[in-house]
Coordinates of C-alpha atoms in Angstrom, one line a residue:
Chain A
X1392 CA -51.5 -63.1 0.3
X1393 CA -48.4 -64.7 -1.1
X1394 CA -46.8 -62.1 -3.3
X1395 CA -45.4 -63.3 -6.8
X1396 CA -42.3 -61.8 -8.0
X1397 CA -42.5 -62.7 -11.5
X1398 CA -45.9 -64.7 -12.4
X1399 CA -47.1 -61.6 -12.9
X1400 CA -48.0 -60.5 -16.5
X1401 CA -46.1 -57.8 -16.0
X1402 CA -42.8 -57.1 -13.7
X1403 CA -42.1 -54.0 -12.4
X1404 CA -38.3 -53.4 -10.8
X1405 CA -37.7 -52.5 -7.5
X1406 CA -33.7 -52.3 -6.3
X1407 CA -34.8 -54.5 -3.4
X1408 CA -35.7 -57.3 -5.1
X1409 CA -31.4 -57.8 -5.5
X1410 CA -31.8 -59.5 -2.2
X1411 CA -28.9 -59.4 0.3
X1412 CA -26.3 -60.8 -1.6
X1413 CA -24.3 -60.6 1.6
X1414 CA -26.6 -62.5 3.4
X1415 CA -27.2 -64.8 0.0
X1416 CA -23.7 -65.4 -0.4
X1417 CA -21.6 -65.3 2.2
X1418 CA -18.6 -67.8 0.9
X1419 CA -18.2 -66.4 -3.4
X1420 CA -19.0 -62.6 -2.0
X1421 CA -20.8 -60.5 -4.2
X1422 CA -19.1 -60.2 -7.5
X1423 CA -19.0 -62.7 -10.4
X1424 CA -17.1 -62.7 -14.0
X1425 CA -17.5 -60.4 -17.0
X1426 CA -17.5 -64.4 -19.0
X1427 CA -20.9 -65.2 -17.3
X1428 CA -21.8 -61.9 -17.6
X1429 CA -21.7 -61.2 -20.9
X1430 CA -22.8 -65.3 -21.4
X1431 CA -25.9 -64.1 -19.8
X1432 CA -26.8 -60.8 -22.4
X1433 CA -25.4 -62.5 -25.3
X1434 CA -27.6 -65.9 -25.1
X1435 CA -30.6 -63.2 -23.9
X1436 CA -29.7 -61.5 -27.1
X1437 CA -30.0 -64.5 -29.1
X1438 CA -33.4 -65.9 -27.5
X1439 CA -34.9 -62.6 -28.0
X1440 CA -34.0 -61.8 -31.7
X1441 CA -35.3 -65.5 -32.2
X1442 CA -38.8 -64.7 -31.0
X1443 CA -38.6 -60.6 -31.7
X1444 CA -36.5 -60.1 -34.2
X1445 CA -32.6 -58.2 -33.9
X1446 CA -34.1 -54.5 -34.2
X1447 CA -36.9 -55.1 -31.2
X1448 CA -34.3 -57.0 -29.2
X1449 CA -32.1 -54.1 -29.5
X1450 CA -34.6 -51.2 -28.1
X1451 CA -35.6 -53.7 -25.5
X1452 CA -32.2 -54.0 -24.4
X1453 CA -31.9 -50.1 -23.9
X1454 CA -35.4 -49.9 -22.4
X1455 CA -33.8 -52.4 -19.7
X1456 CA -30.7 -50.4 -19.3
X1457 CA -32.8 -46.9 -18.9
X1458 CA -34.8 -49.0 -16.0
X1459 CA -31.5 -49.9 -14.4
X1460 CA -29.8 -46.6 -15.3
X1461 CA -32.0 -44.8 -13.2
X1462 CA -32.6 -47.2 -10.9
X1463 CA -28.7 -47.4 -9.9
X1464 CA -28.7 -43.5 -9.9
X1465 CA -31.5 -43.0 -7.0
X1466 CA -30.0 -46.0 -5.3
X1467 CA -26.2 -45.9 -5.6
X1468 CA -25.6 -42.2 -6.7
X1469 CA -25.7 -38.7 -5.0
X1470 CA -28.2 -36.9 -7.1
X1471 CA -27.5 -34.2 -5.1
X1472 CA -24.4 -32.7 -6.6
X1473 CA -23.3 -30.7 -8.8
X1474 CA -22.8 -31.7 -12.7
X1475 CA -18.5 -32.3 -11.8
X1476 CA -19.3 -33.8 -8.8
X1477 CA -21.8 -35.7 -9.6
X1478 CA -19.8 -37.4 -12.7
X1479 CA -16.8 -37.9 -10.5
X1480 CA -19.0 -40.0 -8.4
X1481 CA -20.6 -42.1 -11.4
X1482 CA -17.0 -42.6 -12.5
X1483 CA -15.9 -43.9 -9.1
X1484 CA -18.6 -46.1 -9.2
X1485 CA -18.4 -47.7 -12.4
X1486 CA -15.0 -48.4 -11.9
X1487 CA -15.2 -49.9 -8.5
X1488 CA -18.2 -52.0 -9.8
X1489 CA -16.1 -52.7 -12.4
X1490 CA -18.7 -51.7 -15.1
X1491 CA -16.3 -49.4 -17.1
X1492 CA -14.0 -46.7 -17.1
X1493 CA -15.9 -43.6 -18.0
X1494 CA -14.6 -40.1 -19.1
X1495 CA -16.1 -36.7 -20.4
X1496 CA -14.9 -36.1 -24.2
X1497 CA -17.2 -32.7 -24.6
X1498 CA -20.2 -31.0 -22.1
X1499 CA -21.9 -29.2 -22.8
X1500 CA -24.4 -28.1 -19.9
X1501 CA -27.2 -25.4 -21.0
X1502 CA -27.7 -27.6 -23.9
X1503 CA -27.3 -30.8 -22.0
X1504 CA -25.8 -32.6 -24.1
X1505 CA -22.4 -34.4 -23.9
X1506 CA -20.0 -37.3 -25.4
X1507 CA -18.6 -39.5 -23.1
X1508 CA -16.5 -42.8 -23.8
X1509 CA -16.7 -46.0 -21.5
X1510 CA -13.2 -47.9 -22.0
X1511 CA -13.0 -51.4 -20.7
X1512 CA -16.7 -51.5 -21.1
X1513 CA -18.5 -54.6 -19.5
X1514 CA -20.4 -55.5 -22.8
X1515 CA -17.9 -55.5 -25.2
X1516 CA -14.1 -54.8 -24.4
X1517 CA -12.3 -57.4 -26.1
X1518 CA -15.1 -58.7 -28.5
X1519 CA -14.3 -59.4 -32.3
X1520 CA -14.8 -57.0 -34.9
X1521 CA -18.5 -56.7 -35.8
X1522 CA -20.1 -54.1 -38.1
X1523 CA -22.0 -52.7 -36.1
X1524 CA -22.2 -51.2 -32.2
X1525 CA -23.2 -53.6 -29.6
X1526 CA -23.4 -51.7 -26.2
X1527 CA -27.3 -51.7 -26.6
X1528 CA -27.7 -51.8 -22.8
X1529 CA -25.8 -49.5 -22.0
X1530 CA -26.9 -46.9 -24.1
X1531 CA -30.5 -47.0 -22.1
X1532 CA -28.3 -47.3 -19.2
X1533 CA -26.3 -44.0 -19.5
X1534 CA -29.5 -42.1 -21.3
X1535 CA -31.2 -43.4 -17.2
X1536 CA -28.5 -42.5 -15.3
X1537 CA -28.6 -39.0 -16.8
X1538 CA -32.6 -39.2 -16.8
X1539 CA -32.7 -39.6 -13.1
X1540 CA -30.3 -37.2 -12.4
X1541 CA -31.7 -33.9 -14.5
X1542 CA -35.2 -34.8 -14.5
X1543 CA -35.5 -34.4 -18.2
X1544 CA -35.4 -37.3 -20.7
X1545 CA -32.7 -37.9 -22.7
X1546 CA -31.6 -40.0 -25.2
X1547 CA -27.7 -42.2 -25.7
X1548 CA -26.5 -43.3 -28.8
X1549 CA -23.1 -45.5 -29.3
X1550 CA -21.0 -44.0 -31.9
X1551 CA -18.1 -45.8 -31.5
X1552 CA -17.7 -49.7 -29.7
X1553 CA -15.1 -52.0 -29.5
X1554 CA -16.9 -54.1 -31.6
X1555 CA -16.6 -51.5 -34.7
X1556 CA -12.8 -51.4 -34.4
X1557 CA -12.8 -48.6 -31.4
X1558 CA -10.9 -49.3 -28.5
X1559 CA -13.4 -47.4 -26.2
X1560 CA -16.9 -47.1 -26.6
X1561 CA -18.3 -43.5 -27.6
X1562 CA -21.8 -42.3 -26.7
X1563 CA -23.6 -39.2 -27.9
X1564 CA -25.9 -38.2 -24.7
X1565 CA -28.8 -35.8 -25.7
X1566 CA -31.2 -34.0 -24.0
X1567 CA -34.9 -35.0 -25.7
X1568 CA -37.6 -33.7 -23.4
Chain B
X1327 CA 3.1 -61.2 -64.5
X1328 CA 4.4 -64.0 -62.2
X1329 CA 4.4 -64.3 -58.5
X1330 CA 8.4 -64.2 -58.7
X1331 CA 8.2 -60.4 -60.6
X1332 CA 5.7 -59.0 -58.2
X1333 CA 8.2 -60.5 -55.2
X1334 CA 11.2 -58.8 -56.8
X1335 CA 9.0 -55.5 -57.2
X1336 CA 7.3 -55.6 -53.8
X1337 CA 10.9 -56.5 -52.4
X1338 CA 12.5 -53.6 -54.3
X1339 CA 9.7 -51.4 -52.9
X1340 CA 10.4 -52.3 -49.1
X1341 CA 14.0 -51.9 -49.4
X1342 CA 13.7 -48.7 -50.4
X1343 CA 10.9 -48.2 -47.7
X1344 CA 13.5 -49.8 -45.1
X1345 CA 16.6 -47.4 -46.4
X1346 CA 14.8 -43.9 -47.1
X1347 CA 11.6 -44.1 -44.9
X1348 CA 8.3 -43.4 -46.1
X1349 CA 9.2 -39.9 -46.9
X1350 CA 6.0 -37.7 -48.2
X1351 CA 4.3 -40.7 -50.6
X1352 CA 3.2 -42.9 -47.7
X1353 CA 3.2 -46.3 -47.5
X1354 CA 1.7 -48.1 -50.6
X1355 CA 1.3 -50.9 -52.4
X1356 CA 3.7 -50.7 -55.8
X1357 CA 1.6 -52.9 -57.7
X1358 CA -1.9 -51.9 -59.4
X1359 CA -3.4 -55.6 -58.4
X1360 CA -5.8 -55.1 -61.0
X1361 CA -2.9 -55.7 -63.5
X1362 CA -2.5 -58.9 -62.3
X1363 CA -4.1 -61.3 -64.5
X1364 CA -3.9 -64.4 -62.2
X1365 CA -6.8 -65.0 -60.2
X1366 CA -5.0 -66.2 -57.1
X1367 CA -2.4 -63.5 -57.5
X1368 CA -4.6 -60.6 -58.1
X1369 CA -6.7 -61.8 -55.0
X1370 CA -3.8 -62.1 -52.9
X1371 CA -2.0 -58.8 -54.5
X1372 CA -5.3 -57.0 -52.9
X1373 CA -5.1 -58.0 -49.9
X1374 CA -1.5 -57.3 -49.4
X1375 CA -2.6 -54.1 -51.0
X1376 CA -5.1 -53.2 -48.1
X1377 CA -2.7 -53.8 -45.5
X1378 CA -0.5 -51.3 -47.0
X1379 CA -3.7 -49.2 -46.7
X1380 CA -3.8 -49.7 -43.2
X1381 CA -0.6 -49.4 -42.2
X1382 CA -0.6 -46.1 -44.3
X1383 CA -3.1 -44.8 -42.5
X1384 CA -2.3 -46.0 -38.9
X1385 CA 1.2 -44.0 -40.2
X1386 CA -0.9 -40.8 -40.9
X1387 CA -3.2 -41.1 -38.3
X1388 CA -0.2 -41.3 -35.3
X1389 CA 1.4 -38.4 -37.0
X1390 CA -1.9 -36.5 -36.6
X1391 CA -2.3 -37.5 -33.3
X1392 CA 1.6 -36.5 -32.6
X1393 CA 0.6 -32.8 -33.8
X1394 CA -1.8 -32.5 -31.2
X1395 CA -5.2 -33.3 -34.1
X1396 CA -7.7 -34.8 -31.6
X1397 CA -10.7 -35.0 -34.6
X1398 CA -8.8 -37.2 -36.7
X1399 CA -10.5 -40.5 -38.0
X1400 CA -9.5 -43.7 -38.8
X1401 CA -11.5 -46.7 -40.4
X1402 CA -13.3 -48.8 -38.3
X1403 CA -11.4 -52.0 -39.2
X1404 CA -7.9 -50.9 -39.8
X1405 CA -6.7 -52.8 -36.2
X1406 CA -3.3 -51.1 -36.5
X1407 CA -5.2 -48.1 -35.5
X1408 CA -7.4 -49.3 -32.7
X1409 CA -4.6 -49.1 -29.8
X1410 CA -3.6 -45.3 -31.0
X1411 CA -7.9 -44.9 -31.2
X1412 CA -7.4 -45.4 -27.1
X1413 CA -4.7 -43.1 -26.7
X1414 CA -7.0 -40.8 -28.9
X1415 CA -10.2 -41.0 -26.4
X1416 CA -7.6 -40.6 -23.7
X1417 CA -6.1 -37.7 -24.7
X1418 CA -9.5 -35.7 -25.8
X1419 CA -11.0 -36.9 -21.8
X1420 CA -7.6 -35.2 -20.9
X1421 CA -8.3 -32.1 -23.0
X1422 CA -11.8 -31.7 -21.2
X1423 CA -10.5 -32.3 -17.8
X1424 CA -7.7 -29.6 -18.1
X1425 CA -10.1 -27.3 -18.8
X1426 CA -12.2 -28.1 -16.1
X1427 CA -9.1 -27.4 -13.8
X1428 CA -8.4 -24.5 -15.6
X1429 CA -11.9 -23.0 -14.8
X1430 CA -11.1 -24.2 -11.1
X1431 CA -12.5 -27.5 -10.8
X1432 CA -10.0 -29.1 -8.8
X1433 CA -11.7 -32.1 -8.4
X1434 CA -10.5 -33.4 -11.6
X1435 CA -8.2 -37.2 -11.2
X1436 CA -6.9 -38.9 -13.8
X1437 CA -6.6 -43.2 -13.7
X1438 CA -5.0 -45.5 -15.6
X1439 CA -2.7 -43.5 -17.5
X1440 CA 0.5 -44.7 -15.3
X1441 CA 2.6 -42.4 -14.6
X1442 CA 0.9 -39.3 -16.4
X1443 CA -2.0 -40.5 -14.3
X1444 CA 0.5 -39.8 -11.2
X1445 CA 1.9 -36.4 -12.5
X1446 CA -1.8 -35.4 -13.1
X1447 CA -2.8 -35.9 -9.7
X1448 CA -0.3 -34.6 -8.0
X1449 CA -0.5 -31.3 -10.2
X1450 CA -4.0 -31.4 -8.5
X1451 CA -3.0 -31.7 -5.1
X1452 CA -0.7 -28.9 -5.5
X1453 CA -3.1 -26.6 -6.9
X1454 CA -5.4 -27.4 -4.2
X1455 CA -2.9 -26.8 -1.4
X1456 CA -2.7 -23.5 -3.3
X1457 CA -6.2 -22.8 -3.3
X1458 CA -6.0 -23.2 0.4
X1459 CA -3.6 -21.1 1.1
X1460 CA -5.6 -18.3 -1.1
X1461 CA -8.7 -18.8 0.8
X1462 CA -7.0 -18.4 4.0
X1463 CA -4.7 -14.9 2.5
X1464 CA -8.6 -14.2 1.5
X1465 CA -9.7 -14.8 5.1
X1466 CA -7.2 -13.1 7.0
X1467 CA -7.3 -9.9 4.0
X1468 CA -11.3 -9.7 4.6
X1469 CA -11.1 -9.6 8.4
X1470 CA -8.0 -7.3 8.9
X1471 CA -9.7 -4.1 10.0
X1472 CA -6.5 -2.4 8.6
X1473 CA -6.9 -1.2 4.6
X1474 CA -4.8 -3.2 2.6
X1475 CA -4.2 -2.3 -1.1
X1476 CA -2.1 -4.0 -3.6
X1477 CA -0.9 -1.6 -6.5
X1478 CA 1.5 -2.2 -9.7
X1479 CA 4.5 -0.2 -9.9
X1480 CA 2.7 3.1 -11.2
X1481 CA 0.9 3.0 -8.1
X1482 CA -2.5 1.5 -10.0
X1483 CA -4.7 -0.3 -7.5
X1484 CA -5.4 -4.1 -8.1
X1485 CA -6.5 -5.3 -5.2
X1486 CA -8.2 -3.1 -2.0
X1487 CA -9.4 -5.5 1.2
X1488 CA -12.9 -4.8 2.5
X1489 CA -11.2 -2.8 5.4
X1490 CA -9.4 -0.5 2.3
X1491 CA -12.6 -0.2 0.7
X1492 CA -14.5 0.9 4.5
X1493 CA -11.8 3.7 5.4
X1494 CA -12.0 5.1 1.4
X1495 CA -15.5 5.1 1.3
X1496 CA -15.5 3.7 -1.8
X1497 CA -16.7 0.4 -4.1
X1498 CA -14.1 -1.3 -5.4
X1499 CA -15.3 -0.5 -9.2
X1500 CA -14.7 3.1 -8.3
X1501 CA -10.6 2.8 -7.2
X1502 CA -9.9 0.0 -9.7
X1503 CA -7.4 1.5 -11.9
X1504 CA -6.8 4.9 -9.9
X1505 CA -3.5 6.0 -8.7
X1506 CA -3.5 5.0 -5.2
X1507 CA -1.2 7.8 -4.1
X1508 CA -4.2 10.4 -4.4
X1509 CA -5.8 8.5 -1.6
X1510 CA -3.0 10.0 0.8
X1511 CA -2.2 14.0 1.3
X1512 CA 1.8 14.7 0.6
X1513 CA 4.1 15.8 2.5
X1514 CA 4.5 19.9 3.1
X1515 CA 7.6 19.5 1.3
X1516 CA 5.8 18.9 -1.6
X1517 CA 7.9 15.4 -2.3
X1518 CA 5.8 12.4 -2.8
X1519 CA 7.7 10.1 -1.1
X1520 CA 4.9 7.2 -1.2
X1521 CA 4.9 7.9 -5.1
X1522 CA 8.6 7.5 -5.1
X1523 CA 9.1 4.2 -2.9
X1524 CA 5.8 2.4 -5.0
X1525 CA 8.1 3.0 -8.1
X1526 CA 11.4 2.3 -6.9
X1527 CA 10.2 -0.8 -4.8
X1528 CA 11.6 0.8 -1.3
X1529 CA 10.2 0.4 2.1
X1530 CA 8.0 3.3 3.7
X1531 CA 6.9 4.0 6.8
X1532 CA 4.8 7.1 7.9
X1533 CA 3.1 7.1 11.6
X1534 CA 1.3 10.6 10.6
X1535 CA -0.2 10.2 7.7
X1536 CA -3.7 11.5 6.0
X1537 CA -6.0 10.0 4.3
X1538 CA -8.6 12.0 1.9
X1539 CA -11.7 9.8 2.0
X1540 CA -14.4 10.2 -0.8
X1541 CA -16.3 12.5 0.9
X1542 CA -13.4 14.9 1.2
X1543 CA -13.1 13.7 5.3
X1544 CA -9.2 13.9 6.4
X1545 CA -8.2 11.0 8.6
X1546 CA -5.2 10.2 10.5
X1547 CA -3.7 7.3 9.6
X1548 CA -0.6 5.2 10.1
X1549 CA 0.6 3.9 6.3
X1550 CA 2.9 1.1 5.6
X1551 CA 4.3 0.0 2.0
X1552 CA 6.5 -2.8 1.3
X1553 CA 7.6 -4.4 -2.3
X1554 CA 6.6 -7.2 -3.4
X1555 CA 9.2 -9.1 -6.1
X1556 CA 8.7 -11.8 -8.6
X1557 CA 12.2 -13.2 -9.9
X1558 CA 13.7 -10.2 -8.2
X1559 CA 11.6 -7.8 -10.3
X1560 CA 9.8 -5.3 -8.7
X1561 CA 5.9 -6.4 -9.2
X1562 CA 4.2 -3.9 -7.4
X1563 CA 3.5 -2.6 -3.8
X1564 CA 1.2 -3.5 -0.8
X1565 CA 0.3 -0.9 1.2
X1566 CA -0.9 -0.9 4.5
X1567 CA -3.2 1.6 6.6
X1568 CA -4.7 2.3 9.9
X1569 CA -7.0 4.7 11.2
X1570 CA -5.7 6.5 14.3
X1571 CA -8.1 9.1 14.9
X1572 CA -9.4 7.3 18.2
X1573 CA -5.3 7.2 18.9
X1574 CA -4.9 10.4 18.4
X1575 CA -7.8 11.5 20.7
X1576 CA -6.5 9.1 23.8
X1577 CA -2.8 11.2 22.9
X1578 CA -4.3 14.5 23.2
X1579 CA -6.9 13.7 26.2
X1580 CA -3.5 12.1 28.0
X1581 CA -2.0 15.4 27.2
X1582 CA -4.5 17.5 28.5
X1583 CA -5.1 15.3 31.4
X1584 CA -1.1 15.6 32.1
X1585 CA -1.1 19.2 32.3
X1586 CA -4.9 19.8 33.8
X1587 CA -6.1 19.9 37.3
X1588 CA -9.2 16.9 37.6
X1589 CA -11.3 19.1 39.1
X1590 CA -11.3 22.5 38.4
X1591 CA -10.1 21.5 34.6
X1592 CA -7.8 24.5 34.8
X1593 CA -3.7 24.1 34.6
X1594 CA -2.2 21.8 37.3
X1595 CA 1.2 22.8 38.8
X1596 CA 3.0 20.7 36.5
X1597 CA 2.3 22.4 33.4
X1598 CA 2.2 26.0 35.2
X1599 CA 5.7 25.6 36.3
X1600 CA 6.2 24.8 32.2
X1601 CA 4.6 27.8 31.7
X1602 CA 6.4 30.0 34.5
X1603 CA 9.7 29.2 32.8
X1604 CA 9.0 29.8 29.5
X1605 CA 7.4 33.0 30.5
X1606 CA 10.2 33.9 32.6
X1607 CA 12.5 33.5 29.2
X1608 CA 10.4 35.9 27.5
X1609 CA 10.4 38.6 29.6
X1610 CA 13.8 38.4 30.1
X1611 CA 14.4 38.2 26.2
X1612 CA 11.8 41.0 25.1
X1613 CA 12.4 42.8 28.3
X1614 CA 8.7 43.2 29.4
X1615 CA 7.3 42.9 32.9
X1616 CA 6.1 39.6 33.9
X1617 CA 4.1 39.9 37.5
X1618 CA 2.3 36.4 39.2
X1619 CA -0.3 36.5 42.0
X1620 CA -0.8 33.8 44.7
X1621 CA -4.1 33.5 46.4
X1622 CA -5.4 31.1 49.0
X1623 CA -9.0 30.6 50.2
X1624 CA -9.5 32.0 53.5
X1625 CA -10.1 29.1 55.9
X1626 CA -10.7 26.7 53.5
X1627 CA -10.3 23.4 56.4
X1628 CA -13.9 25.0 58.6
X1629 CA -15.3 25.4 55.2
X1630 CA -15.0 21.4 54.3
X1631 CA -15.3 20.6 57.9
X1632 CA -18.6 21.9 58.2
X1633 CA -20.2 21.6 54.8
X1634 CA -18.0 18.4 53.5
X1635 CA -15.5 17.9 50.8
X1636 CA -18.0 17.4 48.4
X1637 CA -19.1 21.0 49.0
X1638 CA -15.6 21.8 49.1
X1639 CA -14.8 20.6 45.8
X1640 CA -17.9 22.7 45.0
X1641 CA -16.8 25.5 46.0
X1642 CA -13.0 25.4 43.9
X1643 CA -14.5 24.7 41.3
X1644 CA -17.1 27.4 41.2
X1645 CA -14.2 29.9 42.3
X1646 CA -11.8 28.7 38.9
X1647 CA -14.7 29.2 37.3
X1648 CA -15.6 32.8 38.4
X1649 CA -11.7 33.6 38.5
X1650 CA -11.3 32.3 34.5
X1651 CA -14.1 34.8 34.2
X1652 CA -12.1 37.9 35.3
X1653 CA -8.5 37.3 33.8
X1654 CA -7.1 38.5 30.2
X1655 CA -7.0 35.6 27.9
X1656 CA -3.3 36.1 27.7
X1657 CA -2.7 35.2 31.9
X1658 CA -2.4 31.8 33.1
X1659 CA -4.5 30.5 35.8
X1660 CA -3.5 27.1 37.5
X1661 CA -4.1 25.4 40.6
X1662 CA -1.3 25.2 42.9
X1663 CA -2.2 22.7 45.4
X1664 CA -5.3 22.2 47.4
X1665 CA -7.0 25.6 48.1
X1666 CA -4.4 27.6 46.4
X1667 CA -3.9 29.3 42.9
X1668 CA -1.7 30.9 41.2
X1669 CA -2.0 33.3 38.2
X1670 CA 0.7 34.5 35.8
X1671 CA 0.2 37.8 34.3
X1672 CA 2.8 38.7 30.9
X1673 CA 3.2 42.0 30.5
X1674 CA 1.9 43.1 33.7
X1675 CA 4.4 44.9 36.3
X1676 CA 3.1 44.5 39.9
X1677 CA 0.6 47.7 40.0
X1678 CA -1.3 46.4 37.0
X1679 CA -1.1 42.9 38.7
X1680 CA -2.2 44.3 42.0
X1681 CA -5.3 45.7 40.6
X1682 CA -6.3 42.8 39.1
X1683 CA -6.1 40.6 42.3
X1684 CA -7.8 43.3 43.9
X1685 CA -10.6 42.7 41.1
X1686 CA -10.7 39.4 42.1
X1687 CA -10.6 39.5 45.5
X1688 CA -14.0 42.0 45.6
X1689 CA -15.6 39.7 42.9
X1690 CA -14.8 36.4 45.0
X1691 CA -15.7 38.9 48.3
X1692 CA -19.4 39.5 46.8
X1693 CA -20.4 35.9 44.9
X1694 CA -22.8 33.7 46.4
X1695 CA -21.0 30.2 46.3
X1696 CA -24.1 28.7 48.0
X1697 CA -22.6 26.4 50.4
X1698 CA -21.3 28.8 52.0
X1699 CA -22.3 31.5 50.7
X1700 CA -19.2 33.5 50.8
X1701 CA -15.7 32.8 51.2
X1702 CA -12.7 35.3 50.4
X1703 CA -8.9 34.7 48.7
X1704 CA -6.0 36.0 50.3
X1705 CA -3.2 37.2 47.9
X1706 CA 0.5 37.6 47.7
X1707 CA 1.9 39.6 44.4
X1708 CA 5.4 39.9 43.1
X1709 CA 6.9 40.5 40.0
X1710 CA 10.3 39.6 37.8
X1711 CA 13.1 41.2 38.4
X1712 CA 16.1 40.4 36.9
X1713 CA 18.5 37.5 38.3
X1714 CA 15.2 35.7 39.0
X1715 CA 14.5 31.9 39.0
X1716 CA 10.9 30.4 39.1
X1717 CA 11.6 29.8 42.8
X1718 CA 12.3 32.9 43.9
X1719 CA 9.3 34.2 42.0
X1720 CA 7.5 31.8 43.8
X1721 CA 8.7 32.5 47.6
X1722 CA 8.4 36.1 47.6
X1723 CA 4.8 35.6 46.2
X1724 CA 4.4 33.0 48.8
X1725 CA 5.7 35.6 51.3
X1726 CA 3.4 38.2 50.7
X1727 CA 0.6 36.1 50.9
X1728 CA 1.7 35.0 54.1
X1729 CA 1.5 38.4 55.0
X1730 CA -2.0 39.5 53.7
X1731 CA -3.1 36.5 55.6
X1732 CA -1.2 37.7 59.0
X1733 CA -3.0 41.1 58.5
X1734 CA -6.4 39.7 58.4
X1735 CA -7.3 37.6 55.3
X1736 CA -8.9 38.9 51.9
X1737 CA -6.6 41.6 50.9
X1738 CA -4.2 42.0 48.5
X1739 CA -0.7 42.4 49.7
X1740 CA 2.6 43.1 46.8
X1741 CA 6.1 42.0 48.0
X1742 CA 8.5 45.0 48.5
X1743 CA 12.2 44.9 49.0
X1744 CA 11.4 47.7 52.1
X1745 CA 12.0 46.7 55.3
X1746 CA 8.4 44.9 56.0
X1747 CA 9.0 43.2 52.5
X1748 CA 5.3 43.2 51.6
X1749 CA 2.6 46.5 51.3
X1750 CA -1.2 46.2 51.4
X1751 CA -2.6 47.0 47.8
X1752 CA -5.9 48.7 48.4
X1753 CA -7.8 50.0 45.1
X1754 CA -8.9 53.8 45.2

């Protein structure tokens, strides 16, 4: 029986669905430009917001980011490492994949509350000034990474963004459950 | 107010600022836009005053950052502060990283901050190397069988390796802040040389020290102390000590082996020669008599031939035991060689020595040695005379013993200066 990837009513992402990039792109390689990434993301935002409204769109982007963060953590990161080493591993991967430059400003390992910054963020660095933060997907992504690493529920809220006039995106990441 | 007046006022302000700096008033638009009647001019002045405010806020923001205040904030739309906000975020992260390093995390690295990244990462590398050295030192001090203490200039214990704690029989918490000198016996002169060397930064060595364990037991130790200097100032002392109990026991054993006969356990000839010289001196000095008894087992070769050498050895052991039980504590009994023995009897003249020899002769004659049952001894006796040296004493006793053999064995002969040179001794 044939297996359909996207023709079911509900799709559940699996890491293997990303396919074999080296096989698929032997000449162009595994990387593309930030421009194309943002083009896709922002046009998705437009299409979704016209159907569902901007609030629902932002929620969905955050949900998608969380799914991505959890899969990214379990497939790319070493979750057996102690916290500081895990963060170093995450930081190194985000740089090597050109997602952003992650830094920690505060870390309370007992309360599981963190203030993280991401510079040269993939989503927003270089954007013109808006009156709101735009890194909804990143919020979900960071929450997903922390959930997968700790096994506890997390929420991440962007409090500063390039789009709001800062030069680094700042996220408050807290355990919620 | 028209445009030329506005320009004049603003220009005057700018000239003042360029000449004198901002002073404490900050960078303020010198006019109240509300006071301008013309609509376009008013709007323009409002925009200009906003720019002035942004510049002023940016100056204050950078001032606070320069003072190290990383909590300072600036309005979001102020694009003059945006690059500084990036710097602020970097500093905040660096603060966290430095705290992590202070807590021992040497995996922190700084990226994308130019020269600072290089310097910080080099510093981490140096700290890692130092950590490796420290870990090596810890392993070395942990596996060291010797005790090692590090004390301050007053002798107070700051560090003790496992070897030290084992030897001292203490836990570290019990000796932390105690003076290390109390663990070692002071010299008989009363002066504590170890304490002196600690406070003065001198080297100290003691090959024959004594350690006092927690139980009060004293342990012989070899002690060394070496001062440690920091920037040429005395900064404590390293004390090492090693248990030399086994070494001392071994030395005693060697000494004993050097002076005792392996088979019988009594003095050997070498030791006896030493004792003889010493007793001759004492006899001369104190003018007290000194007699020497030389004895030999009769027909011992036949015993060996008939019963074997192991049996012969047993005879020698049993004989020495019997004779040892029948001499005084002040007498010296040694194996002269083979089946020959010698007794040195201080404070005894020939007569007394002869009585002693006769007593032993009878004991031996009547003793059951098992294999064979009976043996006899022949004795030669002489006493110290003025002018005697050890050799002469031995020779005379030997001559007397020879006579005892010639006259039938199993007898005591006393050397005398008569023509026959010896006379037999018979107890009454």
